[in-house]
XYZ file of N, CA and C in Angstrom:
543
model
N 18.575 8.348 -28.963
C 18.385 7.867 -27.887
C 18.409 6.917 -27.281
N 18.542 5.979 -26.432
C 18.886 4.779 -25.924
C 17.910 4.340 -26.041
N 17.697 3.177 -25.633
C 15.989 1.889 -25.444
C 15.634 2.598 -24.276
N 16.505 3.290 -23.378
C 15.892 3.077 -22.066
C 15.177 4.625 -21.809
N 15.863 5.306 -22.596
C 15.672 7.121 -22.470
C 14.804 7.302 -23.457
N 13.563 8.061 -23.513
C 12.674 8.850 -24.199
C 12.670 9.941 -23.608
N 11.281 10.775 -24.591
C 11.257 11.651 -24.007
C 9.153 11.938 -23.877
N 8.712 10.874 -23.430
C 7.405 9.878 -23.248
C 6.638 10.994 -22.016
N 7.836 11.237 -20.863
C 7.252 11.827 -19.579
C 7.982 13.562 -19.668
N 8.002 13.977 -20.870
C 8.621 15.173 -21.257
C 7.871 16.442 -20.471
N 8.132 17.120 -19.520
C 7.249 18.065 -18.672
C 6.688 17.722 -17.701
N 6.375 16.106 -17.414
C 5.554 15.916 -16.056
C 5.836 15.565 -14.916
N 5.035 15.873 -14.481
C 5.385 15.250 -12.637
C 5.198 14.395 -12.074
N 5.638 13.595 -11.669
C 4.887 12.011 -11.453
C 6.036 11.832 -10.023
N 4.397 11.353 -9.221
C 4.472 11.284 -8.233
C 4.303 9.636 -8.187
N 5.264 9.002 -7.736
C 5.706 6.979 -7.251
C 4.842 6.890 -5.759
N 4.227 6.627 -5.554
C 3.886 6.080 -4.532
C 4.491 4.420 -4.051
N 5.253 4.330 -3.163
C 5.878 3.386 -2.996
C 7.204 3.370 -3.707
N 8.039 4.193 -3.662
C 9.299 4.211 -4.747
C 10.559 4.166 -3.836
N 10.829 3.894 -3.289
C 12.221 3.881 -2.623
C 12.559 2.741 -2.819
N 11.583 1.472 -3.165
C 12.795 0.234 -3.360
C 11.723 -0.484 -4.250
N 12.585 -1.845 -5.174
C 12.149 -2.593 -5.881
C 11.210 -2.028 -6.744
N 10.329 -2.602 -7.789
C 9.384 -1.768 -8.566
C 9.540 -0.054 -8.094
N 8.590 0.383 -7.741
C 8.826 1.445 -7.593
C 10.009 2.131 -7.690
N 11.061 2.128 -7.230
C 12.156 2.525 -7.894
C 12.564 2.316 -9.201
N 12.178 1.147 -9.881
C 12.497 0.843 -10.937
C 11.585 1.671 -11.837
N 9.970 2.243 -12.059
C 9.679 3.113 -11.626
C 9.541 4.320 -12.468
N 10.118 4.991 -11.071
C 10.526 6.442 -11.254
C 11.741 6.517 -12.022
N 12.682 5.590 -11.651
C 14.230 6.008 -12.559
C 13.788 5.984 -14.277
N 12.515 5.386 -14.431
C 12.276 5.326 -15.946
C 11.897 6.345 -16.335
N 10.499 6.955 -15.481
C 10.012 8.587 -15.823
C 11.453 9.470 -15.847
N 12.335 9.844 -15.034
C 13.648 10.193 -15.405
C 14.483 10.016 -16.169
N 14.006 8.981 -16.459
C 14.975 8.593 -18.124
C 13.940 9.057 -19.209
N 13.138 9.060 -18.457
C 11.736 9.411 -20.061
C 11.568 11.218 -20.012
N 12.313 11.827 -18.943
C 12.047 13.244 -19.727
C 11.305 13.466 -18.586
N 10.753 13.164 -17.678
C 9.760 13.638 -16.455
C 10.394 14.920 -15.916
N 9.681 15.692 -15.870
C 10.595 17.482 -15.272
C 10.441 17.170 -13.471
N 10.142 16.234 -13.074
C 10.075 16.355 -11.231
C 9.539 14.900 -11.683
N 10.414 14.209 -10.312
C 9.803 12.717 -9.663
C 9.901 12.715 -8.737
N 8.639 12.384 -7.397
C 8.714 12.523 -6.165
C 8.342 10.741 -6.169
N 8.971 10.480 -4.839
C 9.133 8.997 -4.166
C 8.570 9.212 -3.003
N 7.662 8.347 -2.514
C 7.298 8.436 -1.447
C 7.336 6.918 -0.986
N 7.710 6.784 0.398
C 7.466 5.933 0.987
C 8.252 5.754 2.721
N 8.090 4.878 3.348
C 8.143 5.229 4.943
C 9.860 5.258 5.015
N 10.769 4.640 4.590
C 12.088 4.673 5.332
C 12.771 5.466 4.290
N 13.161 6.931 5.473
C 13.493 8.359 5.015
C 15.152 8.212 4.246
N 16.201 6.956 4.740
C 17.232 6.726 4.201
C 17.184 6.268 2.612
N 16.424 5.074 2.320
C 15.921 5.008 1.215
C 16.231 5.873 -0.018
N 14.739 6.753 0.423
C 13.667 7.562 -0.377
C 14.724 8.518 -0.776
N 15.223 9.064 0.099
C 16.638 10.527 0.409
C 17.205 9.775 -0.895
N 18.192 9.080 -0.865
C 18.482 7.711 -1.981
C 18.271 8.079 -3.541
N 16.980 7.535 -3.374
C 16.836 7.217 -4.763
C 16.156 8.656 -4.939
N 15.978 9.367 -4.475
C 15.398 11.198 -4.872
C 17.189 11.669 -5.257
N 17.714 11.398 -4.925
C 19.129 11.608 -5.207
C 19.948 11.091 -6.985
N 19.614 9.757 -6.476
C 19.567 9.491 -7.951
C 18.669 9.767 -9.155
N 18.284 10.097 -9.103
C 16.963 10.985 -9.972
C 17.190 12.310 -10.617
N 17.450 12.814 -9.618
C 18.675 14.260 -10.056
C 19.533 14.308 -10.251
N 20.309 12.848 -10.425
C 21.918 12.560 -10.898
C 21.554 12.517 -12.159
N 20.004 12.070 -12.748
C 19.579 11.283 -13.838
C 19.150 12.324 -14.873
N 18.988 13.666 -13.732
C 18.309 14.793 -14.808
C 17.047 15.264 -14.880
N 15.995 14.670 -13.676
C 15.322 15.697 -13.858
C 15.138 16.438 -11.858
N 13.868 16.550 -11.424
C 13.807 17.371 -10.000
C 13.865 15.981 -9.720
N 13.773 15.473 -8.719
C 13.911 13.985 -7.732
C 13.815 15.327 -6.009
N 12.503 13.901 -5.668
C 12.318 14.603 -4.166
C 11.765 13.399 -3.610
N 11.700 13.377 -2.409
C 11.401 12.906 -1.751
C 10.374 13.193 -0.413
N 9.346 12.246 -0.009
C 8.358 12.983 0.427
C 7.797 11.222 1.644
N 8.076 11.687 3.097
C 7.805 10.918 3.867
C 6.333 10.405 3.608
N 6.004 9.241 3.495
C 4.241 9.130 3.712
C 3.773 7.353 4.071
N 3.441 7.053 4.936
C 2.778 5.865 5.349
C 1.016 5.692 4.739
N 0.689 5.752 3.568
C -0.463 5.426 3.030
C -0.923 4.964 3.172
N -1.236 4.067 3.855
C -1.789 3.822 4.705
C -2.702 4.580 6.010
N -2.456 5.817 5.957
C -2.974 6.276 6.598
C -4.033 7.833 6.108
N -5.136 7.634 5.635
C -5.392 8.792 4.343
C -5.461 9.877 4.649
N -5.041 10.306 5.781
C -4.663 11.686 5.792
C -3.312 11.664 5.309
N -2.026 11.123 5.323
C -0.821 11.304 5.089
C -0.987 11.165 3.494
N -1.988 10.033 3.346
C -2.004 9.901 1.068
C -2.352 10.848 0.553
N -3.564 11.503 1.497
C -4.008 12.846 0.901
C -3.119 13.674 0.551
N -2.235 14.146 2.074
C -1.718 15.009 2.560
C -0.120 14.890 1.214
N 0.113 13.597 1.506
C 1.229 12.956 0.085
C 1.174 13.732 -1.419
N 0.005 13.873 -1.604
C -0.294 14.643 -3.324
C -0.403 16.003 -3.286
N -1.264 16.320 -1.799
C -1.084 18.054 -1.434
C 0.969 18.969 -1.692
N 1.194 18.067 -0.592
C 2.817 18.652 -0.965
C 3.383 18.316 -1.956
N 2.924 17.140 -3.036
C 3.525 16.964 -4.228
C 3.290 18.490 -5.412
N 1.848 18.937 -5.300
C 1.504 20.314 -5.893
C 2.229 21.559 -5.171
N 1.777 21.331 -3.935
C 2.480 22.548 -3.461
C 4.109 22.977 -3.701
N 4.957 21.902 -3.843
C 6.429 21.851 -4.352
C 6.404 22.090 -5.955
N 5.754 21.392 -6.432
C 5.659 21.462 -8.189
C 4.804 21.888 -8.930
N 3.839 22.390 -8.107
C 2.593 22.997 -8.986
C 1.514 22.320 -9.242
N 1.512 20.680 -9.608
C 0.796 19.819 -10.154
C 1.324 19.088 -10.201
N -0.089 17.928 -10.139
C 0.666 16.366 -10.494
C -0.049 15.996 -11.397
N 1.136 15.478 -12.559
C 0.670 14.721 -13.766
C 0.012 13.023 -13.956
N 0.835 12.447 -13.353
C 0.949 11.465 -13.662
C 1.179 10.273 -12.021
N 0.547 9.034 -11.648
C 0.711 8.839 -10.329
C 0.960 6.725 -10.971
N 1.870 6.901 -10.002
C 2.113 5.691 -9.881
C 1.829 5.069 -8.739
N 0.914 4.416 -8.496
C 0.425 3.135 -7.151
C 0.837 2.563 -6.570
N 2.632 2.226 -5.977
C 2.998 0.812 -6.057
C 3.430 0.451 -5.040
N 3.124 1.480 -4.030
C 3.551 0.722 -2.527
C 2.033 -0.645 -2.228
N 2.518 -1.269 -1.229
C 2.166 -2.241 -1.190
C 2.404 -3.339 0.537
N 1.389 -3.766 1.295
C 1.916 -4.679 1.612
C 1.872 -6.393 1.535
N 2.237 -7.087 1.744
C 2.345 -8.526 1.552
C 2.669 -9.153 3.194
N 1.958 -9.033 4.322
C 2.151 -10.192 5.023
C 1.369 -11.577 4.741
N 2.027 -12.361 5.236
C 1.114 -13.896 5.201
C -0.249 -13.713 6.157
N -0.792 -14.587 5.124
C -1.686 -14.543 6.525
C -3.519 -15.281 4.971
N -3.214 -16.683 5.663
C -4.973 -17.537 5.083
C -6.369 -16.938 4.905
N -7.281 -17.219 4.902
C -8.384 -17.124 5.134
C -8.872 -17.468 6.794
N -8.137 -18.581 7.514
C -8.449 -19.201 8.302
C -7.686 -18.385 9.514
N -6.399 -17.444 9.140
C -5.707 -17.625 10.422
C -5.383 -15.686 10.321
N -6.152 -15.497 9.360
C -6.005 -13.685 8.844
C -6.748 -12.546 10.351
N -5.956 -12.227 10.829
C -6.311 -11.196 11.851
C -7.741 -9.878 11.258
N -8.528 -9.656 12.164
C -9.178 -8.394 11.655
C -7.505 -7.136 11.575
N -6.544 -7.332 12.468
C -5.755 -6.082 12.479
C -5.098 -6.162 11.233
N -4.473 -7.514 10.422
C -3.384 -7.553 9.977
C -4.815 -7.705 7.850
N -6.117 -7.986 8.337
C -6.726 -7.196 6.869
C -6.779 -5.726 6.835
N -7.117 -5.200 8.187
C -7.053 -3.885 7.999
C -6.118 -3.208 7.501
N -4.488 -3.638 7.940
C -3.173 -3.356 7.066
C -2.810 -3.123 5.523
N -3.631 -4.734 5.638
C -4.095 -4.654 4.339
C -5.010 -3.780 3.595
N -5.842 -3.539 3.668
C -6.750 -2.920 2.794
C -6.236 -1.396 3.476
N -5.993 -1.039 4.569
C -5.404 0.474 4.848
C -4.500 0.894 3.100
N -3.275 0.205 3.447
C -1.674 0.472 2.755
C -2.492 0.261 0.935
N -2.879 -0.532 0.638
C -2.962 -2.015 -0.605
C -4.475 -1.011 -1.209
N -5.079 -0.688 -0.679
C -7.006 -0.466 -1.393
C -6.713 1.300 -0.695
N -6.769 1.643 0.864
C -6.844 2.952 0.649
C -6.341 3.850 0.104
N -5.095 3.884 0.915
C -3.836 4.353 -0.037
C -3.843 5.066 -1.268
N -3.951 3.754 -2.127
C -4.183 4.700 -3.650
C -6.014 4.901 -3.758
N -6.309 4.774 -3.383
C -7.884 5.348 -3.741
C -8.036 6.809 -3.331
N -6.743 7.183 -1.741
C -7.022 8.651 -1.490
C -6.398 9.361 -2.307
N -4.591 8.929 -2.860
C -3.798 9.133 -3.732
C -4.602 9.368 -5.333
N -5.307 8.885 -5.420
C -6.161 9.033 -6.963
C -7.317 9.691 -6.472
N -7.948 10.032 -5.548
C -8.923 11.439 -5.324
C -8.423 12.358 -5.520
N -7.151 12.126 -4.659
C -6.160 13.993 -4.649
C -5.866 14.745 -5.529
N -4.953 13.835 -6.358
C -4.306 13.341 -7.725
C -5.674 14.196 -8.803
N -6.896 13.395 -9.193
C -7.759 13.427 -9.765
C -8.401 15.429 -9.356
N -8.181 15.075 -8.667
C -9.137 16.706 -7.728
C -8.202 17.442 -8.393
N -6.915 17.617 -8.513
C -5.792 18.875 -9.117
C -6.080 18.712 -10.135
N -6.260 17.421 -11.289
C -6.402 17.508 -12.410
C -7.507 17.856 -13.505
N -8.400 17.394 -12.220
C -9.857 18.350 -12.647
C -9.864 19.934 -12.702
N -9.349 20.579 -11.876
C -8.925 22.076 -10.813
C -8.504 22.471 -12.483
N -7.635 21.918 -12.836
C -6.551 22.808 -14.099
C -7.057 21.988 -15.113
N -8.033 21.471 -15.592
C -8.762 20.757 -16.286
C -7.298 20.584 -17.218
N -6.816 19.739 -16.603
C -5.604 18.489 -17.343
C -5.669 17.705 -17.576
N -5.156 16.701 -18.220
C -5.463 15.225 -18.245
C -4.127 14.849 -17.483
N -4.500 13.135 -17.323
C -3.092 12.761 -16.578
C -3.308 11.152 -16.445
N -2.334 10.695 -16.244
C -2.472 9.389 -15.863
C -2.141 8.718 -14.845
N -2.805 7.766 -14.515
C -2.673 6.703 -12.984
C -2.837 5.137 -13.405
N -1.488 5.005 -12.716
C -1.589 3.545 -12.684
C -1.166 2.994 -11.260
N -2.101 2.178 -11.067
C -2.553 0.903 -10.018
C -1.766 -0.142 -10.174
N -0.880 -0.699 -9.514
C -0.221 -1.860 -10.216
C -0.691 -2.913 -9.057
N -1.358 -3.741 -9.497
C -2.581 -4.774 -9.171
C -1.133 -6.032 -9.015
N -2.136 -7.128 -8.961
C -1.655 -8.770 -9.070
C -2.233 -9.163 -9.418
N -1.149 -10.644 -10.277
C -2.019 -11.530 -10.847
C -2.200 -12.334 -9.432
N -2.267 -12.195 -8.790
C -2.883 -13.165 -7.700
C -4.101 -12.651 -7.034
N -5.015 -11.385 -7.691
C -5.978 -10.899 -7.125
C -7.170 -11.998 -8.263
N -5.922 -12.680 -9.144
C -7.128 -13.249 -10.574
C -7.300 -14.451 -10.093
N -6.442 -15.007 -9.118
C -6.128 -16.338 -8.978
C -6.167 -17.009 -7.322
N -5.892 -15.957 -6.800
C -5.713 -16.462 -5.112
C -4.484 -17.494 -5.135
N -4.008 -17.175 -3.840
C -3.110 -17.869 -2.931
C -3.488 -18.171 -1.364
N -3.422 -19.461 -1.232
C -3.934 -19.843 0.009
C -3.133 -18.470 1.373
N -2.049 -18.687 1.238
C -1.365 -17.730 2.433
C -1.546 -16.356 1.634
N -1.808 -15.641 0.967
C -1.898 -14.827 0.714
C -3.667 -14.094 0.736
N -4.583 -14.537 1.361
C -5.871 -14.256 1.515
C -6.008 -12.661 1.449
N -5.694 -11.549 2.485
C -5.907 -10.526 2.587
C -5.099 -9.518 1.739
N -4.176 -9.907 0.773
C -3.358 -9.410 -0.298
C -4.493 -9.670 -1.116
N -4.312 -10.927 -1.638
C -5.781 -10.953 -2.552
C -6.872 -10.248 -2.408
N -7.525 -10.102 -1.566
C -8.682 -9.178 -1.222
C -8.657 -7.961 -1.125
N -7.415 -7.085 -1.488
C -7.087 -5.201 -0.658
C -6.691 -5.698 -2.520
N -6.238 -6.542 -3.356
C -5.784 -6.327 -4.806
C -7.021 -6.669 -5.545
N -7.966 -7.667 -4.994
C -9.274 -7.439 -6.079
C -10.036 -5.671 -6.017
N -9.853 -5.922 -4.746
C -10.578 -4.441 -4.266
C -10.205 -3.614 -5.461
N -8.539 -2.896 -5.175
C -8.471 -2.200 -5.935
C -8.464 -2.229 -7.724
N -8.658 -3.575 -8.415
C -8.910 -4.121 -9.603
C -10.277 -3.247 -9.823
N -11.208 -3.221 -8.992
C -12.660 -2.640 -8.654
C -12.587 -1.252 -9.121
N -11.669 -0.790 -7.521
C -11.746 0.792 -7.884
C -11.121 1.549 -9.036
N -10.098 0.566 -9.952
C -8.871 1.210 -10.972
C -10.324 1.263 -12.418
N -11.011 0.341 -12.172
C -12.211 0.016 -13.482
C -13.223 1.073 -13.278
N -13.588 1.383 -11.797
C -14.635 2.285 -11.663
C -14.132 3.775 -12.242
N -12.930 3.670 -11.596
C -12.297 5.361 -12.136
C -12.002 5.428 -13.751
N -12.429 4.691 -14.384
C -12.155 4.311 -15.896
C -13.306 4.913 -16.831
N -13.923 4.350 -15.815
C -15.845 3.916 -16.890
C -16.209 5.498 -15.792
N -16.074 6.556 -14.549
C -16.077 7.619 -14.196
C -15.574 8.964 -15.086
N -14.260 8.891 -15.254
C -13.358 9.782 -15.642
C -12.604 9.965 -16.898
N -12.947 8.192 -17.863
C -12.679 7.803 -19.036
C -13.291 8.875 -20.353
């Protein structure tokens, strides 16, 4: 096997939330190269999402795209349910989707803060909730990776709502580890 391929994900159904571009698409490609049975990417951009899904299929996995805005809790929950309906389960989740709109403590509006909390916190929270329920229903182990940010530890004056939302994700990630580990 080459350095970029392995059997680490052999037989796994992987959901990459925010997998239509950038880091999320890279994670999806690596899951496919690592033997995943299926890799589902989600995002708001249908053309990008279908292109990544096609690329994953060409890499030898069952690639799929599900359009979802995880800033809407119902769509976040539905995303996991659609993955389960299509592939029978979800074994691994990478929560990568995020918004990074600029805002300081002084100029962040309630709407801007809510946008960050919806996409960056509520999305991962409800995706995790639905995925864990499936894993528990099946008495199966699983893996969930939440992409955080060094900004959450140090702060940045022009990313106040982003920093706040990512710090909250650190909290739910730690809580899930204690609750479920």
